[in-house]
mmCIF file of C-alpha atoms in Angstrom:
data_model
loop_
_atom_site.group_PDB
_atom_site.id
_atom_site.type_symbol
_atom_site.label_atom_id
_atom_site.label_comp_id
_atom_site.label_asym_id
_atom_site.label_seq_id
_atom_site.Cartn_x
_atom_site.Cartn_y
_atom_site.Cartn_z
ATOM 1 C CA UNK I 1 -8.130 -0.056 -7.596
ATOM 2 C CA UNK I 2 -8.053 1.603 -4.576
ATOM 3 C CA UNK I 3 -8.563 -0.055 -1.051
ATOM 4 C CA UNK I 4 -7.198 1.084 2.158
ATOM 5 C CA UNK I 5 -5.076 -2.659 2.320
ATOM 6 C CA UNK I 6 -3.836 -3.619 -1.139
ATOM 7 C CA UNK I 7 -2.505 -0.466 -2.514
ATOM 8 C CA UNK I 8 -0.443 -0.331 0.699
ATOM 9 C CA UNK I 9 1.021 -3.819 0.348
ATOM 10 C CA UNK I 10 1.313 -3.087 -3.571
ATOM 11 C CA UNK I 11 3.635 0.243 -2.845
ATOM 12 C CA UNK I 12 4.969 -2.054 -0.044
ATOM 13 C CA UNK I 13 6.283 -4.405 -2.778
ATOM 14 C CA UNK I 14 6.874 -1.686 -5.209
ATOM 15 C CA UNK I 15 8.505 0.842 -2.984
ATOM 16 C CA UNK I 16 10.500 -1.274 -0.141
ATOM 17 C CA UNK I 17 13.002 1.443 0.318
ATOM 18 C CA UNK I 18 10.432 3.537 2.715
ATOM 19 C CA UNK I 19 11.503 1.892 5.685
ATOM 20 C CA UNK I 20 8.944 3.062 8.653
ATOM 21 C CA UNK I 21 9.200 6.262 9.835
ATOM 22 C CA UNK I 22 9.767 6.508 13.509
ATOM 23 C CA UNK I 23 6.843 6.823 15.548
ATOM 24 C CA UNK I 24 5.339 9.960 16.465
ATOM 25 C CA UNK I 25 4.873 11.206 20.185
ATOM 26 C CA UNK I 26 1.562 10.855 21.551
ATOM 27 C CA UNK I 27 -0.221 14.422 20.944
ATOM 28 C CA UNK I 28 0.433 16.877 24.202
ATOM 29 C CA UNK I 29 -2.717 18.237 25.951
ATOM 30 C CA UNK I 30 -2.980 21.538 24.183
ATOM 31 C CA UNK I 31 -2.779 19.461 20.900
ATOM 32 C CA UNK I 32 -5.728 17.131 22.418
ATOM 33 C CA UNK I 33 -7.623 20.236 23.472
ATOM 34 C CA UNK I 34 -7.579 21.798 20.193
ATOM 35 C CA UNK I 35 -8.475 18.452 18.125
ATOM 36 C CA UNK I 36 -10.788 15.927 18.883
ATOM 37 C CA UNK I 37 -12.201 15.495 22.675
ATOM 38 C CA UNK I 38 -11.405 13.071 24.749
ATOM 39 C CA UNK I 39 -14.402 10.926 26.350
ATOM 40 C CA UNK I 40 -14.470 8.164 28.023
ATOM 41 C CA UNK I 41 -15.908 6.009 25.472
ATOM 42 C CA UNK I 42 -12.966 7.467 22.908
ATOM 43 C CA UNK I 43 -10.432 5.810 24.915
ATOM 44 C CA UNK I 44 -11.959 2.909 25.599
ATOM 45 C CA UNK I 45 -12.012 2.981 21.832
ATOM 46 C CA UNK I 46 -8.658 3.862 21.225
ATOM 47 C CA UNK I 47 -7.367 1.056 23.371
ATOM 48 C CA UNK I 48 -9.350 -1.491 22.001
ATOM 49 C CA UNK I 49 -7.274 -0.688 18.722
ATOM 50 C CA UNK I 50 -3.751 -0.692 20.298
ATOM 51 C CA UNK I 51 -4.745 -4.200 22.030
ATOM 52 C CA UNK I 52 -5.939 -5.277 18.060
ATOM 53 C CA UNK I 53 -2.776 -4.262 16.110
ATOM 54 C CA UNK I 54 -0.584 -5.427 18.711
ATOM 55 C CA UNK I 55 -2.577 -8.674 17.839
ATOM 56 C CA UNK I 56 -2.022 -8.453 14.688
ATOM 57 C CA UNK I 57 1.706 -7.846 15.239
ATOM 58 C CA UNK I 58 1.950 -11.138 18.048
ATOM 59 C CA UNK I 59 -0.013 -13.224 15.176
ATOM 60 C CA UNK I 60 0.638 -12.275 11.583
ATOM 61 C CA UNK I 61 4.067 -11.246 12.546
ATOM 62 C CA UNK I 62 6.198 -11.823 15.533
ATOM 63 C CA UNK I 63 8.389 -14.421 16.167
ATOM 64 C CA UNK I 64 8.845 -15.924 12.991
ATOM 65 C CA UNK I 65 10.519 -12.731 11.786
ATOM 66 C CA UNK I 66 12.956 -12.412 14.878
ATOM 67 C CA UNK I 67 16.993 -12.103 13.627
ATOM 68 C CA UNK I 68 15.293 -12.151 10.108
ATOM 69 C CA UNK I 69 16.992 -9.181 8.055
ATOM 70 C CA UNK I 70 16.600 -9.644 4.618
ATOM 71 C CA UNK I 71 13.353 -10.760 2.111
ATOM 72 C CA UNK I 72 13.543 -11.433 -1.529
ATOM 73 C CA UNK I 73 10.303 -10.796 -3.850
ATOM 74 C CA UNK I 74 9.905 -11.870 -7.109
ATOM 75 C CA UNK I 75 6.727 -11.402 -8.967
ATOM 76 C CA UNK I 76 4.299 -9.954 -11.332
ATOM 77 C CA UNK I 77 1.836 -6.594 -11.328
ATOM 78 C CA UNK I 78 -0.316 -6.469 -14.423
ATOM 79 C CA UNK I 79 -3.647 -3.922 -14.830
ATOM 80 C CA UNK I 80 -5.764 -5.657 -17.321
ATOM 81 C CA UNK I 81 -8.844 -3.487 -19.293
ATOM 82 C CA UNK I 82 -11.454 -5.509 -22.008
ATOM 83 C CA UNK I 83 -11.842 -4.376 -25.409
ATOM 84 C CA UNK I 84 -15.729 -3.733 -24.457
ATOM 85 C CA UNK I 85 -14.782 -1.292 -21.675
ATOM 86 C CA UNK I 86 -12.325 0.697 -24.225
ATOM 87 C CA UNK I 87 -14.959 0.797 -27.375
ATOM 88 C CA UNK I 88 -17.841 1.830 -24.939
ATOM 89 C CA UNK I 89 -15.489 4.886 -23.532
ATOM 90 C CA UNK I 90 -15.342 5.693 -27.363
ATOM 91 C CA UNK I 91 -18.939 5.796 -28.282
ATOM 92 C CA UNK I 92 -19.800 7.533 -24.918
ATOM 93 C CA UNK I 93 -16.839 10.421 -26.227
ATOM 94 C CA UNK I 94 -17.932 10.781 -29.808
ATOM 95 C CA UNK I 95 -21.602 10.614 -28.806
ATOM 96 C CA UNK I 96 -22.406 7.494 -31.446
ATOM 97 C CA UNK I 97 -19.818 8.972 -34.098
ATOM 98 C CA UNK I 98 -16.970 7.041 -33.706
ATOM 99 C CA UNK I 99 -17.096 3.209 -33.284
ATOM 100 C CA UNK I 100 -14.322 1.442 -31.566
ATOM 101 C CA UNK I 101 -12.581 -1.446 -32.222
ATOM 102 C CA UNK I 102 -10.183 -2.220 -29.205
ATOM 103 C CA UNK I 103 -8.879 -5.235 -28.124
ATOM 104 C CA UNK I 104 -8.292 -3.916 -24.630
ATOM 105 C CA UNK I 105 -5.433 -2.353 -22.378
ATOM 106 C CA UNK I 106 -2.935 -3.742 -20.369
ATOM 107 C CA UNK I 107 -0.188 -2.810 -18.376
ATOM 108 C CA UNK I 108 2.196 -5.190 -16.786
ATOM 109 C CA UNK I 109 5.394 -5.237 -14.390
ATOM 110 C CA UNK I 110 7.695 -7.935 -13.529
ATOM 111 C CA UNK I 111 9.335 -6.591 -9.871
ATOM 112 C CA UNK I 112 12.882 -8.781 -8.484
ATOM 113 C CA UNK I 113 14.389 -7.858 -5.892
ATOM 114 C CA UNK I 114 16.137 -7.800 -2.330
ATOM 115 C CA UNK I 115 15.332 -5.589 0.731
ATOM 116 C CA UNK I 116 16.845 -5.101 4.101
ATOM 117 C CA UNK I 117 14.599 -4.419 7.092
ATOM 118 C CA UNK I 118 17.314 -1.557 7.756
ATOM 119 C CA UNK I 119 16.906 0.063 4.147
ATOM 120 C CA UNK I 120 19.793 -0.767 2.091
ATOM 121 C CA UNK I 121 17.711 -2.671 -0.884
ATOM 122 C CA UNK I 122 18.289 -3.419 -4.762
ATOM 123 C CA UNK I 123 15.096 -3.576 -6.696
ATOM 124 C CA UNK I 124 14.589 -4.851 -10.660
ATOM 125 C CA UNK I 125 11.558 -3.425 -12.237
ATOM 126 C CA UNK I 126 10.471 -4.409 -16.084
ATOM 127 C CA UNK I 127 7.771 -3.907 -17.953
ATOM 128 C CA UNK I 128 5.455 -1.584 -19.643
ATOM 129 C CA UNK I 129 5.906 1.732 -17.324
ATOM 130 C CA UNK I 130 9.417 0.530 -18.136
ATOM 131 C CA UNK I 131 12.939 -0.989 -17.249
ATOM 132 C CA UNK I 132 14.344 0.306 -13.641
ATOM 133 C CA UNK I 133 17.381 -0.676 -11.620
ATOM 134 C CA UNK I 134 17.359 1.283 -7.809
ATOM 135 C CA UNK I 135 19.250 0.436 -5.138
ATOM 136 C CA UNK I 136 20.919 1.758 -1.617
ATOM 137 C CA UNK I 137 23.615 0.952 0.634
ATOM 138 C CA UNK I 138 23.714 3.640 3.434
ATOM 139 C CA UNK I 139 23.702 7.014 2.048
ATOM 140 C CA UNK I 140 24.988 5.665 -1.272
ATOM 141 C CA UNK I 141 22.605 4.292 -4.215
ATOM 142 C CA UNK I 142 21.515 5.286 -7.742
ATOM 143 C CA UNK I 143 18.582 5.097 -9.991
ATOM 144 C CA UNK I 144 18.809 3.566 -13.520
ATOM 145 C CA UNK I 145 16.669 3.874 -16.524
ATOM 146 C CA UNK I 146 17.682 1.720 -19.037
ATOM 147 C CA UNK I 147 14.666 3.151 -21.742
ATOM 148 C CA UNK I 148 16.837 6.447 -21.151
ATOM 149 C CA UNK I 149 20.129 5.249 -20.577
ATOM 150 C CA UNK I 150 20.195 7.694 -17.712
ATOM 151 C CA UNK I 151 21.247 7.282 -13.926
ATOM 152 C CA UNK I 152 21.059 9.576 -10.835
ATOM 153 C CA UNK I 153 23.194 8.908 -7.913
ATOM 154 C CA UNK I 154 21.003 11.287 -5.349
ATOM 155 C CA UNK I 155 18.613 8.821 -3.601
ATOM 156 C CA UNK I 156 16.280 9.126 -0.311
ATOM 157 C CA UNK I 157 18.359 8.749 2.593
ATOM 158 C CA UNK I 158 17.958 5.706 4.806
ATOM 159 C CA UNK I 159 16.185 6.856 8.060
ATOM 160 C CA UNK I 160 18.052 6.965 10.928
ATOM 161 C CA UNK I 161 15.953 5.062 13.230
ATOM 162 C CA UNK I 162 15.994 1.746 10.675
ATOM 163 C CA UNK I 163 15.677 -0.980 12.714
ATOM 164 C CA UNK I 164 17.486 -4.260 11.862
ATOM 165 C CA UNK I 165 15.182 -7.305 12.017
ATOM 166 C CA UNK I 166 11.474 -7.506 10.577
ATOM 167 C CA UNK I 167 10.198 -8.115 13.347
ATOM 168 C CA UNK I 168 10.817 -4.920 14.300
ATOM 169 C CA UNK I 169 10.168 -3.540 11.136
ATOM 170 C CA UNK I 170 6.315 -4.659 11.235
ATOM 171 C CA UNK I 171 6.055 -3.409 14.717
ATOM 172 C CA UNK I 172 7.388 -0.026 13.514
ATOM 173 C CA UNK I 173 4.940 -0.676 10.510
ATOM 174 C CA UNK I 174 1.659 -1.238 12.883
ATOM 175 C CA UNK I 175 3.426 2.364 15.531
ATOM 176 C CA UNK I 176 3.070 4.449 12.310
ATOM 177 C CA UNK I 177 -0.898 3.231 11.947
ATOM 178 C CA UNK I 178 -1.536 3.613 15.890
ATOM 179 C CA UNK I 179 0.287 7.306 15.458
ATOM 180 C CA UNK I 180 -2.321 8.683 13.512
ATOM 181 C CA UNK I 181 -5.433 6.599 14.934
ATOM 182 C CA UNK I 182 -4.834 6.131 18.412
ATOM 183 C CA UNK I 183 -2.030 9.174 19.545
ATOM 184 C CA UNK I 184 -2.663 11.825 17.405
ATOM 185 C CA UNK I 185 -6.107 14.035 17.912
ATOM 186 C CA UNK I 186 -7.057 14.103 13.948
ATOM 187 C CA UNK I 187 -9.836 10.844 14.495
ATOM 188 C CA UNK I 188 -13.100 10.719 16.388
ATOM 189 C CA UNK I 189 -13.107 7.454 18.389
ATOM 190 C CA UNK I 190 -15.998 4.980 19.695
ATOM 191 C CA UNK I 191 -17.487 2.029 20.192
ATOM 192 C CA UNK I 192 -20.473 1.118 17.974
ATOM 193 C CA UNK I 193 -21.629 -1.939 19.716
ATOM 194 C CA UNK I 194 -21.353 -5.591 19.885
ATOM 195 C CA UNK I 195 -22.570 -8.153 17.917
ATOM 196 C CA UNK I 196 -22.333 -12.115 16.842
ATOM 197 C CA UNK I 197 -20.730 -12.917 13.831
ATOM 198 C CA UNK I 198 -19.611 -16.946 13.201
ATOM 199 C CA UNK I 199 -19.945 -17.761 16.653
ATOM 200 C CA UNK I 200 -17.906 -15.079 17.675
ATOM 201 C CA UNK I 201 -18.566 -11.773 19.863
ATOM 202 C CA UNK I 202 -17.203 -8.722 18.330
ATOM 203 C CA UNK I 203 -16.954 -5.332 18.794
ATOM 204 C CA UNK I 204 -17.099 -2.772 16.459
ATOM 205 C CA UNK I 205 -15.030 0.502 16.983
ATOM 206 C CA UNK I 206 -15.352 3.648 14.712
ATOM 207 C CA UNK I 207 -12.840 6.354 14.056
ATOM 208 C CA UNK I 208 -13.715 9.489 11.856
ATOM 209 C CA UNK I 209 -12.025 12.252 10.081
ATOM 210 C CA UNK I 210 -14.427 13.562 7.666
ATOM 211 C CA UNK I 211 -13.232 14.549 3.920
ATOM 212 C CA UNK I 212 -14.399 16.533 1.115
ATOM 213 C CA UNK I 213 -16.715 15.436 -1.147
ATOM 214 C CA UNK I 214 -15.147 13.561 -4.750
ATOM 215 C CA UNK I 215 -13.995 16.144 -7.618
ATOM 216 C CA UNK I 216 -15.039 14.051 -10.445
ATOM 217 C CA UNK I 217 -12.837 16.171 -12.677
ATOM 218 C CA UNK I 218 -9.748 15.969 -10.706
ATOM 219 C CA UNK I 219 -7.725 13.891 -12.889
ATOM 220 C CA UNK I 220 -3.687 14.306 -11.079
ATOM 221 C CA UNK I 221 -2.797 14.691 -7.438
ATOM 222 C CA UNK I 222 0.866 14.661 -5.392
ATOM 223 C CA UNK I 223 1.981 11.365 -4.817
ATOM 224 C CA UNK I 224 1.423 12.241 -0.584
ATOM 225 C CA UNK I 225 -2.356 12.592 -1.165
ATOM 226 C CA UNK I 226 -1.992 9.449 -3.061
ATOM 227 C CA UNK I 227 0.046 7.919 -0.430
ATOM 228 C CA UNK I 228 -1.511 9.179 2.553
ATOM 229 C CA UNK I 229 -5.547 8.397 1.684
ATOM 230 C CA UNK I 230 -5.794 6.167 4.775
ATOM 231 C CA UNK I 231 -5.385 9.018 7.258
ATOM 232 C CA UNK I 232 -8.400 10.498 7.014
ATOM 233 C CA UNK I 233 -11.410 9.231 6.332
ATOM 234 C CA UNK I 234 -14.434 6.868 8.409
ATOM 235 C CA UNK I 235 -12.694 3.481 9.807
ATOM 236 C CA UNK I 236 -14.839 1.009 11.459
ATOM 237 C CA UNK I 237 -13.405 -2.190 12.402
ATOM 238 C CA UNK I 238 -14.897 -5.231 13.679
ATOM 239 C CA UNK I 239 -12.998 -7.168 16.557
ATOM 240 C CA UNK I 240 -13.466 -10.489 18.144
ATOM 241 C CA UNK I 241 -13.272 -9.903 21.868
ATOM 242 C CA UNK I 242 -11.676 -13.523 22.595
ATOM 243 C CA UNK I 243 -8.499 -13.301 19.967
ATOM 244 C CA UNK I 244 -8.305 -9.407 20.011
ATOM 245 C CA UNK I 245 -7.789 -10.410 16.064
ATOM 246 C CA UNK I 246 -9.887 -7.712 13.384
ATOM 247 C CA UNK I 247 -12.311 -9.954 11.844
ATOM 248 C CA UNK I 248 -13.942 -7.226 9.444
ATOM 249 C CA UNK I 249 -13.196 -3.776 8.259
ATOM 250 C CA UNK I 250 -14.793 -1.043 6.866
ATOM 251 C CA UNK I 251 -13.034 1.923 5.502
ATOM 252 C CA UNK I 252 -14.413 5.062 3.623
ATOM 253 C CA UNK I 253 -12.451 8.053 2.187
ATOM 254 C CA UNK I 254 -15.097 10.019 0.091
ATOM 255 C CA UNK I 255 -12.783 12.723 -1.103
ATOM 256 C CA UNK I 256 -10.363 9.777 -2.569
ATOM 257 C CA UNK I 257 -12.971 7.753 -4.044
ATOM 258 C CA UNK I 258 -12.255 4.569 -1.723
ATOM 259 C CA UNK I 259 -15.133 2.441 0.008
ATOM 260 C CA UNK I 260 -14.177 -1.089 1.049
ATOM 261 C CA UNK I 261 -14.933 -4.094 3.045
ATOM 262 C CA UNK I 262 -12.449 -6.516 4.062
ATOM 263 C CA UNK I 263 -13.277 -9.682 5.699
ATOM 264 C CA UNK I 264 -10.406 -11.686 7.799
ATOM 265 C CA UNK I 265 -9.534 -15.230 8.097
ATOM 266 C CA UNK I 266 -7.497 -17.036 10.120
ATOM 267 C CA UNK I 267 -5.405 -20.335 10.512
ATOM 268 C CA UNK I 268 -3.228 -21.870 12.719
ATOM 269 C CA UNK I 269 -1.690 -19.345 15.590
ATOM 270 C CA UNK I 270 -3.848 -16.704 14.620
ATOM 271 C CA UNK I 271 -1.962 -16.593 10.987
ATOM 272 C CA UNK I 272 -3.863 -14.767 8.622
ATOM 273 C CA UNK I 273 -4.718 -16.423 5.533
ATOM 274 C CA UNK I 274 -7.362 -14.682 3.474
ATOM 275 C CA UNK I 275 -8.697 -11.638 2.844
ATOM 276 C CA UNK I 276 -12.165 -11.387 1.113
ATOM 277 C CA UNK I 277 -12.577 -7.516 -0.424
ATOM 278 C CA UNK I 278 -15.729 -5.998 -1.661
ATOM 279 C CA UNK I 279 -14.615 -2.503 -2.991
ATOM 280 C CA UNK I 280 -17.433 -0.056 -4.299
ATOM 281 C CA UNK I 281 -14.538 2.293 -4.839
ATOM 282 C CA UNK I 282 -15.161 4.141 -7.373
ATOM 283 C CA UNK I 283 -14.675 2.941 -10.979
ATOM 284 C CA UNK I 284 -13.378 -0.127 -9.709
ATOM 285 C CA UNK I 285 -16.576 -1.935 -8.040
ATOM 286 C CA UNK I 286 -16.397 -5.162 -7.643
ATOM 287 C CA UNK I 287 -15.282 -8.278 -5.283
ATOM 288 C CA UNK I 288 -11.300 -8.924 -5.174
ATOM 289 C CA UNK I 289 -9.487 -11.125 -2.593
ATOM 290 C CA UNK I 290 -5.790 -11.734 -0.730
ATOM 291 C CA UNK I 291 -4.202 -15.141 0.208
ATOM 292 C CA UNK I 292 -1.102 -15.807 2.134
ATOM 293 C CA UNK I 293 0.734 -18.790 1.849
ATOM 294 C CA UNK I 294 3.216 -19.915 4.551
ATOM 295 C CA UNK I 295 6.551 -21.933 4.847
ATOM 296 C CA UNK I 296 7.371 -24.322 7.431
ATOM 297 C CA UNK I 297 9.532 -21.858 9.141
ATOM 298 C CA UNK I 298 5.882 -19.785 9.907
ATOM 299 C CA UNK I 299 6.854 -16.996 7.659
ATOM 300 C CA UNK I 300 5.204 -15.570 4.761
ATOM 301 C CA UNK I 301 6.368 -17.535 1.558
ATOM 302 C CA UNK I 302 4.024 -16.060 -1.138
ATOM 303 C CA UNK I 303 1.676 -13.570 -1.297
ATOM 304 C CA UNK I 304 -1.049 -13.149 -4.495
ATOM 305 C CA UNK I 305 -4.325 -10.866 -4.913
ATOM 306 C CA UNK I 306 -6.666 -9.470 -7.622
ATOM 307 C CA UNK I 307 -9.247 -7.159 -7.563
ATOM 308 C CA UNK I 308 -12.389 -7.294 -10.473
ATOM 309 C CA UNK I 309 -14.693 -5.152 -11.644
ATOM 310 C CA UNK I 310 -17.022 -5.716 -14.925
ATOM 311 C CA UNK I 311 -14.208 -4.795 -16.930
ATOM 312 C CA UNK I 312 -11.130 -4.500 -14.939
ATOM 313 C CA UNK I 313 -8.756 -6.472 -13.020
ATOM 314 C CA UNK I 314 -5.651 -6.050 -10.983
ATOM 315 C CA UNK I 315 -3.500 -9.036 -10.171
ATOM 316 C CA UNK I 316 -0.684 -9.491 -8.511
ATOM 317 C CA UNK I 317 1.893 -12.551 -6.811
ATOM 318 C CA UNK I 318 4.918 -12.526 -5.169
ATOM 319 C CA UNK I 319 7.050 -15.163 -3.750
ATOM 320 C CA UNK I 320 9.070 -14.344 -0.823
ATOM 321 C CA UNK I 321 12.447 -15.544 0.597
ATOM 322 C CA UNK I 322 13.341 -14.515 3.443
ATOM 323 C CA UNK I 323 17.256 -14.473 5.482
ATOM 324 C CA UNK I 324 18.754 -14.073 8.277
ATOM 325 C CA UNK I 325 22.728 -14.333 6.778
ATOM 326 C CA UNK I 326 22.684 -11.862 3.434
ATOM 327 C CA UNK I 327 25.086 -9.097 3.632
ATOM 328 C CA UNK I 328 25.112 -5.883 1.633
ATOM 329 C CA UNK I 329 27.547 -6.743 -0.383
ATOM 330 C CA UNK I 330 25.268 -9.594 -1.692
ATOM 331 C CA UNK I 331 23.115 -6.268 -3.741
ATOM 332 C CA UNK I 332 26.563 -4.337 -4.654
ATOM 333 C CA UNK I 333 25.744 -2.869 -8.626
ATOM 334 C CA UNK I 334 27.080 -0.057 -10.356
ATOM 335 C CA UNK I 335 25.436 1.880 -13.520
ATOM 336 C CA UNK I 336 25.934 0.526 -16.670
ATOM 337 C CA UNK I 337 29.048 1.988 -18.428
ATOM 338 C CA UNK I 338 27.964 4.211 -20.846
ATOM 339 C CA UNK I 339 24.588 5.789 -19.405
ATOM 340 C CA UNK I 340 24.636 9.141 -18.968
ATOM 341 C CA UNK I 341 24.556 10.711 -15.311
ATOM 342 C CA UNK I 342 21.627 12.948 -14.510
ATOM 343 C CA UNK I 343 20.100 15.363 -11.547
ATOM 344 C CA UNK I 344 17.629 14.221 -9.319
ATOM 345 C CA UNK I 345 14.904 16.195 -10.460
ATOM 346 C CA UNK I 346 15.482 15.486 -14.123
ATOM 347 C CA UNK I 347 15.775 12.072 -13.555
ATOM 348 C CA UNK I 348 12.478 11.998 -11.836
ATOM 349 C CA UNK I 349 10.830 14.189 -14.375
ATOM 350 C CA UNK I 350 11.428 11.957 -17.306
ATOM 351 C CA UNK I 351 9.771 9.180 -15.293
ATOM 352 C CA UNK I 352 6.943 11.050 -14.428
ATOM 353 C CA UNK I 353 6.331 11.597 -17.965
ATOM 354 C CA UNK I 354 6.491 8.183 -19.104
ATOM 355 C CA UNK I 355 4.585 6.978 -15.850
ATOM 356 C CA UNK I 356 1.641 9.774 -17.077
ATOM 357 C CA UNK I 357 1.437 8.893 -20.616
ATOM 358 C CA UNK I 358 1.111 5.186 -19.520
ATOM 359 C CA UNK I 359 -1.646 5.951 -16.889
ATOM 360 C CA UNK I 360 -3.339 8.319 -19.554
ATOM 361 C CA UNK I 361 -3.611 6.056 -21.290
ATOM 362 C CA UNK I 362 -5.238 3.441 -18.766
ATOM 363 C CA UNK I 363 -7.444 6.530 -18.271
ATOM 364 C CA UNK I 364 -8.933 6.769 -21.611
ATOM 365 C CA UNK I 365 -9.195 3.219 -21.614
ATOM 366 C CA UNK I 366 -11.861 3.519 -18.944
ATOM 367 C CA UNK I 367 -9.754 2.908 -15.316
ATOM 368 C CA UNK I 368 -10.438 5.557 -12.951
ATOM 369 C CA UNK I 369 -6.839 6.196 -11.646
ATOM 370 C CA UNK I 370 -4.990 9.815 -11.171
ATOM 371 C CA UNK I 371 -2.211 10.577 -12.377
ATOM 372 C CA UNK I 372 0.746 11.660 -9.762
ATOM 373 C CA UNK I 373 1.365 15.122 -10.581
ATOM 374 C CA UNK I 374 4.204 15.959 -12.260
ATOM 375 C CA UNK I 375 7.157 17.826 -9.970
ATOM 376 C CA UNK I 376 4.597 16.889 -6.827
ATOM 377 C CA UNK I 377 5.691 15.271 -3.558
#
């Protein structure tokens, strides 16, 4: 299920208290010198980029989102596996011995909640990794497990560079992606040519970071290698010269086990309204698509996606409300009385736990996903 766009908007929706970092300084000569050299052609490369995702900023953000502060999301997350896929995993274990009779797995989560573009948030999460209340205002916040009765009041900090608005919040979004494609030295830039698509001139510009190879039996990893996949890799991305808009991308990350294509289209003001997905990731092949729906207002007012495979699926919608007048007090919430107070790292090592039994689980059942290693960051 993993694709260099939909896992980020998933952990987007799942993890809204990681506001963007602030952007990184562009890399200083020695830093160039030692990296990747600069050509010519690797600029030109490198600035057809910026010009793209500050398209993508003027047309699938912008305006709309100016004074905005708030969003509310309410919606559903649910991993489905068939019984086939489960009873074949069996026979393929017991070589022929054992014969399975599955009627499939499943995981679902139900996610509610309300997030500030400057961090303070209150999220509701229910289902079958669980029941989860977290929240932050300021420096202050807790964690609540209601399947352990357990809260911790030590929370991530807010950065201090939050900005206030979305709109600045998806700019600062699209400065973290230019930091480590454009500014920093760790990608090999250039252009790979022109060519007609719909009517259309594009170019095509290719950035590369090459990985290791895939460690079949690698089964766990810390959640920044599962976070972070999209920094290294081979990017190629296919721009239409007129609207500066990516029409097509290509992204490859061999040592993660991600190959995609993602095709764009557009509506009105250069809104982006679909996303057609053909992921040959590994042990999730198959097609999968994005929509966006829009308000009157111009801004995003749902959001849905799945991703197929023979025997797989991964579905998701949100609705989305978004505000210019909530306060913080409108997400104020204490722990329930009664639950017992816990570290940090306690806290979080019970979750893990129950988060790697439940993706075990999926694992057996025939989903190729790794497990975040326990006590890793």
């Amino acid at each position: 299920m993993r694709t260099p766009l939909l896992p980020l908007l998933l952990l987007a929706t799942l993890l809204p208290a990681q506001t963007p970092s602030k952007p990184k300084a562009a890399p200083t000569k020695a830093a160039t010198k030692a990296g990747t050299k600069t050509t010519p052609e690797a600029e030109a490369a490198r600035q057809a980029l910026r010009e793209a995702l500050d398209a993508v900023d003027s047309g699938w953000f912008g305006q709309p989102y100016q004074g905005i502060t708030s969003v509310e999301m309410q919606g559903t997350l649910g991993i489905a596996l068939s019984g086939a896929l489960v009873n074949q995993k069996v026979d393929t274990l017991s070589q022929g011995q054992v014969k399975g009779n599955s009627q499939g797995g499943q995981a679902n989560l139900r996610v509610k909640g309300t997030y500030f573009a400057n961090g303070d948030f209150k999220t509701d999460l229910a289902g079958d990794f669980g029941t989860i209340l977290y929240t932050r205002r300021g420096n202050r916040g807790f964690i609540y497990s209601k399947d352990q009765n357990a809260y911790t009041t030590r929370v991530d900090l807010p950065p201090s560079d939050a900005p206030l608005t979305y709109m600045s919040w998806f700019r600062q979004t699209l400065n973290d992606i230019k930091a480590v494609y454009i500014d920093a030295p760790t990608f090999q830039a250039s252009v790979a040519g022109e060519e007609s698509l719909d009517g259309h001139t594009v170019q095509r510009l290719l950035f590369n970071a090459p990985t290791q190879g895939w460690d079949a039996k690698k089964r766990e990893q810390s959640l920044a290698q599962s976070l972070g996949f999209w920094k290294r890799g081979k990017l190629e991305v296919a721009v239409d010269k007129t609207t500066k808009q990516p029409v097509r991308l290509d992204f490859r990350n061999d040592e993660q086990g991600v190959q995609t294509r993602m095709e764009f289209s557009y509506g009105a003001n250069g809104r982006l309204q679909s996303v057609n997905i053909n992921n040959s990731s590994r042990g999730f092949e198959g097609p999968g698509w994005l929509r966006i729906g829009y308000g009157g207002d111009g801004r995003m007012s749902n959001v849905a996606g799945e991703l197929s495979s023979q025997d797989k699926k991964v579905a998701f919608a949100m609705d989305l409300a978004w505000s210019k007048t909530h306060t913080a007090a409108d997400i104020a919430a204490i722990p329930p009385a009664g639950a017992t107070k816990r570290g940090r790292e306690d806290m979080e090592t019970q979750l893990m736990v129950g988060l790697a039994a439940k993706i075990f689980d999926l694992q057996r059942a025939g989903l190729n996903l790794r497990s975040v290693a326990i006590g890793g960051k």
